[in-house]
Coordinates of C-alpha atoms in Angstrom, one line a residue:
M181 CA 0.0 0.0 0.0
P182 CA 1.6 3.3 -1.0
P183 CA 2.0 5.9 1.6
L184 CA -0.6 8.7 1.8
N185 CA 0.3 12.2 0.7
P186 CA -1.1 14.6 3.2
I187 CA -1.2 17.5 0.7
S188 CA -3.3 15.5 -1.9
A189 CA -5.6 14.3 0.8
A190 CA -6.2 17.8 2.0
R191 CA -7.0 18.9 -1.6
A192 CA -9.5 16.0 -2.1
L193 CA -11.5 16.7 1.1
A194 CA -13.7 19.8 1.3
F195 CA -13.4 21.7 4.5
R196 CA -16.1 24.2 5.2
P197 CA -15.3 26.2 8.3
H198 CA -18.3 27.1 10.5
V199 CA -19.0 30.8 9.9
R200 CA -21.0 32.5 12.7
A201 CA -23.2 35.2 11.5
T202 CA -22.2 38.4 13.3
A203 CA -23.8 40.9 11.0
S204 CA -27.3 42.0 11.8
I205 CA -29.9 44.4 10.6
I206 CA -28.9 48.0 11.3
G207 CA -30.6 49.3 14.4
V208 CA -32.0 45.9 15.4
K209 CA -30.0 43.6 17.7
R210 CA -31.3 40.0 17.9
P211 CA -31.0 38.4 21.3
A212 CA -28.7 35.4 21.5
T213 CA -31.2 32.6 22.3
T214 CA -31.4 29.0 21.5
T215 CA -32.9 27.5 18.4
S216 CA -36.0 26.4 20.2
S217 CA -36.9 30.0 21.1
Y218 CA -37.8 30.8 17.5
R219 CA -40.3 28.0 17.2
A220 CA -43.6 29.9 17.3
Y221 CA -45.5 26.6 17.0
A222 CA -44.0 24.9 20.1
T223 CA -46.5 23.7 22.6
N224 CA -44.2 24.1 25.5
P225 CA -44.8 27.5 27.1
K226 CA -41.2 27.6 28.3
H227 CA -39.9 27.9 24.7
N228 CA -42.4 30.7 23.9
A229 CA -41.3 32.7 26.9
L230 CA -37.7 32.9 25.9
P231 CA -38.0 35.5 23.1
Q232 CA -40.2 37.7 25.3
A233 CA -37.7 37.6 28.2
S234 CA -34.8 38.4 25.9
Q235 CA -36.8 41.2 24.3
S236 CA -37.6 42.8 27.6
A237 CA -33.9 42.5 28.6
G238 CA -33.0 44.3 25.4
D239 CA -35.5 47.1 26.0
A240 CA -34.1 47.5 29.5
Q241 CA -30.6 48.1 28.0
G242 CA -32.0 50.9 25.9
E243 CA -31.8 49.1 22.5
V244 CA -34.5 50.3 20.0
G245 CA -35.3 49.5 16.5
P246 CA -35.2 51.8 13.4
N247 CA -39.0 52.6 13.5
M248 CA -39.1 53.4 17.3
Q249 CA -39.1 56.8 18.9
Q250 CA -39.6 58.8 15.7
Q251 CA -39.4 62.5 15.9
E252 CA -42.5 64.6 15.4
H253 CA -43.2 66.6 12.3
V254 CA -42.1 70.2 12.1
S255 CA -45.7 71.3 11.9
E256 CA -46.7 69.3 15.0
E257 CA -43.8 70.8 17.0
Q258 CA -44.7 74.3 15.9
A259 CA -48.3 73.7 16.9
K260 CA -47.3 72.5 20.4
M261 CA -45.0 75.5 20.8
D262 CA -47.7 78.0 19.7
K263 CA -50.2 76.3 22.0
I264 CA -47.8 76.8 25.0
M265 CA -47.1 80.4 24.1
G266 CA -50.9 81.1 23.6
K267 CA -50.6 81.8 19.9
E268 CA -52.6 80.5 17.0
G269 CA -50.5 77.8 15.4
P270 CA -50.8 76.0 12.1
D271 CA -54.0 74.1 11.4
M272 CA -53.1 70.4 11.6
D273 CA -56.4 69.4 9.9
V274 CA -55.3 70.9 6.6
G275 CA -52.5 69.2 4.5
T276 CA -50.7 70.3 1.4
P277 CA -53.0 70.7 -1.6
V278 CA -52.4 68.4 -4.5
Q279 CA -52.3 71.4 -6.9
E280 CA -49.3 72.9 -5.1
I281 CA -47.4 69.6 -5.4
L282 CA -48.2 69.1 -9.1
A283 CA -47.3 72.7 -9.9
D284 CA -43.6 71.9 -9.6
E285 CA -43.8 68.3 -10.9
K286 CA -44.5 68.6 -14.7
D287 CA -44.0 64.9 -15.4
I288 CA -46.5 63.8 -12.9
R289 CA -48.9 66.5 -13.9
K290 CA -49.4 64.8 -17.3
T291 CA -51.1 61.8 -15.7
A292 CA -53.2 63.8 -13.2
P293 CA -57.0 63.9 -13.5
Q294 CA -58.4 66.6 -15.7
V295 CA -60.2 68.2 -12.8
I296 CA -56.8 68.9 -11.0
K297 CA -55.3 70.2 -14.3
D298 CA -58.1 72.7 -14.7
S299 CA -57.8 73.9 -11.2
I300 CA -54.1 74.4 -11.6
K301 CA -54.6 76.4 -14.8
S302 CA -57.3 78.6 -13.1
G303 CA -55.2 79.2 -10.1
E304 CA -57.5 77.6 -7.6
G305 CA -54.6 75.7 -5.9
A306 CA -53.4 78.9 -4.2
Q307 CA -56.9 79.8 -3.2
N308 CA -57.4 76.4 -1.5
A309 CA -54.1 76.5 0.2
K310 CA -55.4 78.9 2.9
P311 CA -59.0 78.0 3.6
S312 CA -61.2 80.3 5.6
L313 CA -62.5 79.4 9.0
N314 CA -66.0 80.4 8.0
P315 CA -67.6 77.5 6.1
N316 CA -70.0 79.9 4.3
T317 CA -67.2 81.8 2.6
P318 CA -66.0 80.6 -0.8
G319 CA -62.7 78.7 -0.8
S320 CA -63.3 77.4 2.7
S321 CA -63.3 73.8 1.6
R322 CA -60.6 72.0 -0.3
S323 CA -61.5 69.2 -2.7
F324 CA -58.0 67.7 -2.9
S325 CA -55.5 67.3 -0.1
T326 CA -52.7 65.0 0.9
F327 CA -53.7 65.1 4.5
A328 CA -55.5 61.9 5.6
R329 CA -55.3 62.1 9.4
R330 CA -58.4 62.5 11.6
R331 CA -58.5 63.5 15.2
V332 CA -61.2 61.3 16.8
E333 CA -61.3 63.1 20.1
A334 CA -62.0 66.5 18.5
F335 CA -64.7 65.0 16.3
T336 CA -66.5 63.3 19.2
E337 CA -66.4 66.5 21.3
S338 CA -67.7 68.8 18.6
G339 CA -70.1 66.3 16.9
A340 CA -72.9 66.5 19.4
A341 CA -72.6 70.3 19.8
D342 CA -73.0 71.0 16.1
L343 CA -76.4 69.2 15.9
D344 CA -79.7 70.8 16.4
P345 CA -81.2 70.2 19.9
S346 CA -84.4 68.8 18.3
M347 CA -82.3 66.0 16.6
L348 CA -80.9 64.8 19.9
P349 CA -82.8 62.0 21.7
S350 CA -84.6 63.0 24.9
A351 CA -84.0 61.5 28.3
S352 CA -86.9 59.1 28.1
Q353 CA -85.7 57.9 24.7
R354 CA -82.2 57.3 26.0
A355 CA -83.6 55.4 29.0
S356 CA -85.7 53.2 26.7
Y357 CA -82.7 52.6 24.4
A358 CA -80.5 51.6 27.3
Q359 CA -83.2 49.3 28.7
L360 CA -83.7 47.6 25.3
Q361 CA -79.9 47.1 24.9
E362 CA -79.7 45.6 28.4
Q363 CA -82.5 43.2 27.6
Q364 CA -80.9 42.1 24.3
S365 CA -77.6 41.6 26.1
T366 CA -79.2 39.5 28.9
A367 CA -81.3 37.4 26.5
P368 CA -80.3 33.8 26.0
Q369 CA -78.0 33.1 23.1
I370 CA -80.5 30.8 21.4
V371 CA -83.1 33.5 21.3
Q372 CA -80.7 36.0 19.8
E373 CA -79.6 33.6 17.1
E374 CA -83.3 32.9 16.1
K375 CA -83.9 36.6 15.5
K376 CA -81.1 36.9 13.0
G377 CA -81.7 36.6 9.3
H378 CA -85.5 37.1 9.2
K379 CA -86.8 40.1 7.4
F380 CA -90.4 39.4 8.6
P381 CA -91.5 37.9 11.9
L382 CA -91.7 34.1 12.1
P383 CA -95.2 32.5 11.9
T384 CA -96.8 31.4 15.1
L385 CA -96.6 27.7 15.9
P386 CA -98.4 25.4 15.4
L387 CA -99.2 26.1 11.8
P388 CA -102.9 26.2 10.7
S389 CA -104.3 23.3 8.9
N390 CA -104.8 25.2 5.6
A391 CA -101.1 26.3 5.5
H392 CA -100.1 24.3 2.4
L393 CA -98.9 25.2 -1.1
K394 CA -102.5 25.5 -2.5
H395 CA -103.0 29.0 -0.9
R396 CA -99.6 30.5 -1.9
H397 CA -101.1 32.3 -4.9
D398 CA -104.0 34.7 -5.3
P399 CA -107.3 32.8 -6.1
V400 CA -107.7 34.7 -9.4
V401 CA -104.2 33.9 -10.5
L402 CA -104.6 30.2 -9.5
Q403 CA -107.9 29.9 -11.4
V404 CA -106.7 31.6 -14.5
T405 CA -103.6 29.4 -14.5
N406 CA -105.7 26.2 -14.3
L407 CA -107.9 27.5 -17.1
M408 CA -104.8 27.9 -19.4
M409 CA -103.4 24.5 -18.5
I410 CA -103.5 22.0 -21.4
D411 CA -102.8 18.2 -21.1
G412 CA -102.0 18.7 -17.4
K413 CA -98.9 20.7 -18.1
K414 CA -99.0 23.0 -15.0
S415 CA -95.5 24.3 -15.4
V416 CA -96.2 25.7 -18.9
A417 CA -99.4 27.4 -17.6
E418 CA -97.5 28.9 -14.7
R419 CA -94.8 30.2 -17.1
N420 CA -97.5 31.8 -19.3
M421 CA -99.2 33.3 -16.3
A422 CA -96.0 34.9 -15.2
H423 CA -95.4 36.3 -18.6
I424 CA -98.9 37.8 -18.6
L425 CA -98.4 39.5 -15.3
T426 CA -95.0 40.8 -16.4
T427 CA -96.6 42.2 -19.6
L428 CA -99.3 43.9 -17.6
R429 CA -96.7 45.4 -15.3
T430 CA -94.4 46.8 -18.0
A431 CA -97.1 48.0 -20.4
P432 CA -98.2 51.6 -20.5
A433 CA -101.1 52.7 -18.4
P434 CA -104.4 52.0 -20.2
T435 CA -107.0 54.6 -21.2
Y436 CA -110.5 54.2 -19.8
N437 CA -113.5 54.3 -22.2
P438 CA -116.4 56.2 -20.7
S439 CA -118.9 54.3 -22.8
R440 CA -117.8 51.0 -21.3
P441 CA -117.2 51.7 -17.6
L442 CA -115.5 49.2 -15.3
L443 CA -116.5 48.2 -11.9
P444 CA -117.4 51.0 -9.4
G445 CA -114.4 51.9 -7.3
A446 CA -111.8 51.1 -9.9
P447 CA -108.4 52.8 -9.2
P448 CA -106.9 55.3 -11.6
A449 CA -105.5 53.9 -14.8
S450 CA -101.9 54.9 -13.8
H451 CA -102.1 52.6 -10.7
L452 CA -102.9 49.4 -12.6
P453 CA -99.4 48.6 -13.9
L454 CA -98.2 48.8 -10.3
H455 CA -100.6 46.0 -9.3
P456 CA -100.8 43.4 -12.1
V457 CA -103.0 41.0 -10.1
L458 CA -105.5 43.8 -9.5
Y459 CA -105.2 44.6 -13.2
L460 CA -106.2 41.1 -14.1
T461 CA -109.0 40.9 -11.5
L462 CA -110.5 44.2 -12.6
A463 CA -110.6 43.1 -16.3
L464 CA -112.2 39.8 -15.5
D465 CA -114.9 41.1 -13.0
S466 CA -115.8 44.0 -15.3
V467 CA -116.5 41.9 -18.4
A468 CA -117.9 38.9 -16.6
P469 CA -121.6 38.2 -17.3
L470 CA -124.1 38.1 -14.4
L471 CA -126.0 35.1 -15.8
R472 CA -126.0 32.4 -18.5
I473 CA -128.8 31.2 -20.8
R474 CA -129.9 27.6 -20.3
S475 CA -132.0 25.9 -23.0
Q476 CA -134.6 23.5 -21.5
R477 CA -136.2 21.2 -24.1
G478 CA -139.9 20.6 -23.8
A479 CA -140.5 23.3 -21.3
A480 CA -142.7 25.3 -23.7
G481 CA -144.6 22.2 -24.8
G482 CA -144.5 20.3 -28.1
G483 CA -140.7 19.7 -27.8
V484 CA -139.9 23.4 -28.1
A485 CA -136.8 24.5 -26.1
L486 CA -137.3 27.2 -23.7
Q487 CA -134.4 29.6 -22.8
I488 CA -134.1 30.2 -19.1
P489 CA -131.7 32.7 -17.5
V490 CA -129.6 31.2 -14.7
P491 CA -127.5 33.4 -12.3
L492 CA -123.8 32.7 -11.9
G493 CA -121.5 32.6 -9.0
L494 CA -118.2 34.5 -8.7
R495 CA -116.0 31.7 -9.9
Q496 CA -118.4 30.9 -12.7
R497 CA -118.5 34.5 -13.9
R498 CA -114.7 34.7 -13.9
R499 CA -114.5 31.4 -15.7
T500 CA -116.9 32.5 -18.5
A501 CA -115.1 35.9 -18.8
F502 CA -111.6 34.3 -19.2
T503 CA -113.0 31.8 -21.7
W504 CA -114.1 34.6 -23.9
I505 CA -110.8 36.3 -23.5
L506 CA -109.0 33.1 -24.6
D507 CA -111.2 32.8 -27.7
A508 CA -110.5 36.4 -28.6
A509 CA -106.8 36.0 -28.0
S510 CA -106.6 32.9 -30.3
K511 CA -108.0 35.1 -33.1
R512 CA -105.3 37.7 -32.7
K513 CA -102.4 37.9 -35.0
S514 CA -99.0 37.1 -33.5
R515 CA -96.5 39.9 -33.6
G516 CA -93.5 37.6 -33.2
S517 CA -92.3 34.1 -32.7
G518 CA -91.3 32.2 -29.6
R519 CA -93.0 30.2 -26.8
D520 CA -94.4 33.3 -25.2
G521 CA -96.5 34.4 -28.2
F522 CA -99.7 33.0 -26.8
A523 CA -99.2 34.6 -23.4
T524 CA -98.5 37.9 -25.1
R525 CA -101.7 37.8 -27.1
V526 CA -103.7 37.0 -23.9
A527 CA -102.1 40.0 -22.1
E528 CA -102.9 42.3 -25.0
E529 CA -106.5 41.1 -25.0
I530 CA -106.8 41.9 -21.3
I531 CA -105.4 45.4 -21.9
S532 CA -108.0 45.9 -24.7
V533 CA -110.7 44.7 -22.3
V534 CA -109.8 47.4 -19.8
E535 CA -109.6 50.0 -22.5
G536 CA -113.1 49.0 -23.8
K537 CA -111.8 47.9 -27.3
S538 CA -112.3 44.2 -27.0
G539 CA -115.1 42.3 -28.6
V540 CA -115.8 40.5 -25.3
W541 CA -117.9 43.5 -24.3
E542 CA -120.3 42.7 -27.1
K543 CA -120.7 39.1 -25.9
R544 CA -121.5 40.3 -22.4
A545 CA -124.1 42.8 -23.7
A546 CA -125.7 40.1 -25.9
V547 CA -126.0 37.7 -23.0
H548 CA -127.6 40.4 -20.8
R549 CA -130.0 41.4 -23.6
L550 CA -131.1 37.8 -24.1
G551 CA -131.4 37.3 -20.3
T552 CA -133.6 40.4 -20.1
T553 CA -135.9 39.0 -22.9
A554 CA -136.0 35.5 -21.4
R555 CA -136.8 36.5 -17.9
S556 CA -140.5 36.1 -18.6
N557 CA -139.9 32.4 -19.0
L558 CA -139.3 32.1 -15.3
M559 CA -143.0 32.9 -14.5
G560 CA -144.4 29.8 -16.1
R561 CA -141.8 27.2 -14.7
G562 CA -144.0 26.3 -11.8
R563 CA -147.0 25.5 -13.9
R564 CA -145.3 23.2 -16.3

């Protein structure tokens, strides 16, 4: 085995001397602590207490960081000196106007808003630099300023004094507010959580027996929806009903026809688009007939049919009126294409009924004339 050369062996091995970091951030001296003291996630409270102890020891020696014990601004020092001497110092609530800063910075002025550029050209920057103490005088307010500091204590002291005495709450109101706040703070947590998130008060329990989905719509809307339903497709009928109500709400206000008056107590025409359900109900009840004509065969003798007027109920009258409206809407020409064409024609027919232009009024008048003529047939029904 050849002898080892110590020079070549030293060249082959890499020696990295341990360099201790002696440099630190300027103005901040880190305490010499163990590695475990920097573990913020350690569960042992002894490890977390080491940095605090070392920091307190460093503060006791008078070592401060770069952002500690900053000197006050020149304006703040001058304000304190003037206050001690009994003079009127600079106003700390007013900063340097943006116009004065941009007046010397031509490069930055190019990207400034147009409002500031116009104020610089008109010379309003110098006027706003020294605002008047009287708020009623022009130039007392400054639209642009670099000052963004607020003195909360001054605002709280002068806020209540600037208000009108009539706007301040009375002693009884303050007592009631304090009592209400005390009750809310002492209320159980469960009760407070139940009151959150409800715009309207909760219903009383237990719920009534008729509180189901059948009564969630207006009775007129529900009846008209069922009359438009074909082949049991309730969703299609509801979509058409929604489109009808939307058309009545967005259409211009109708114009009443004096020759064909609506029901007594009808609201003004300008109020109808605000209440589309009332719009629909008014149209149906105004054009609905009061009776129907029933033909009874053999009532006159010899197999001759006799026409007998029969009074109708509220739902029967509305059913007859809407059936007439559907017949008239089916004869209307469609103005466009799409699945909402039928609902649009029905809405237009309802508007024409309120305006007195629909042919449904003629059907109603014909039924009433025939009923007036056939009312004599009611006298002889008992003898036959």
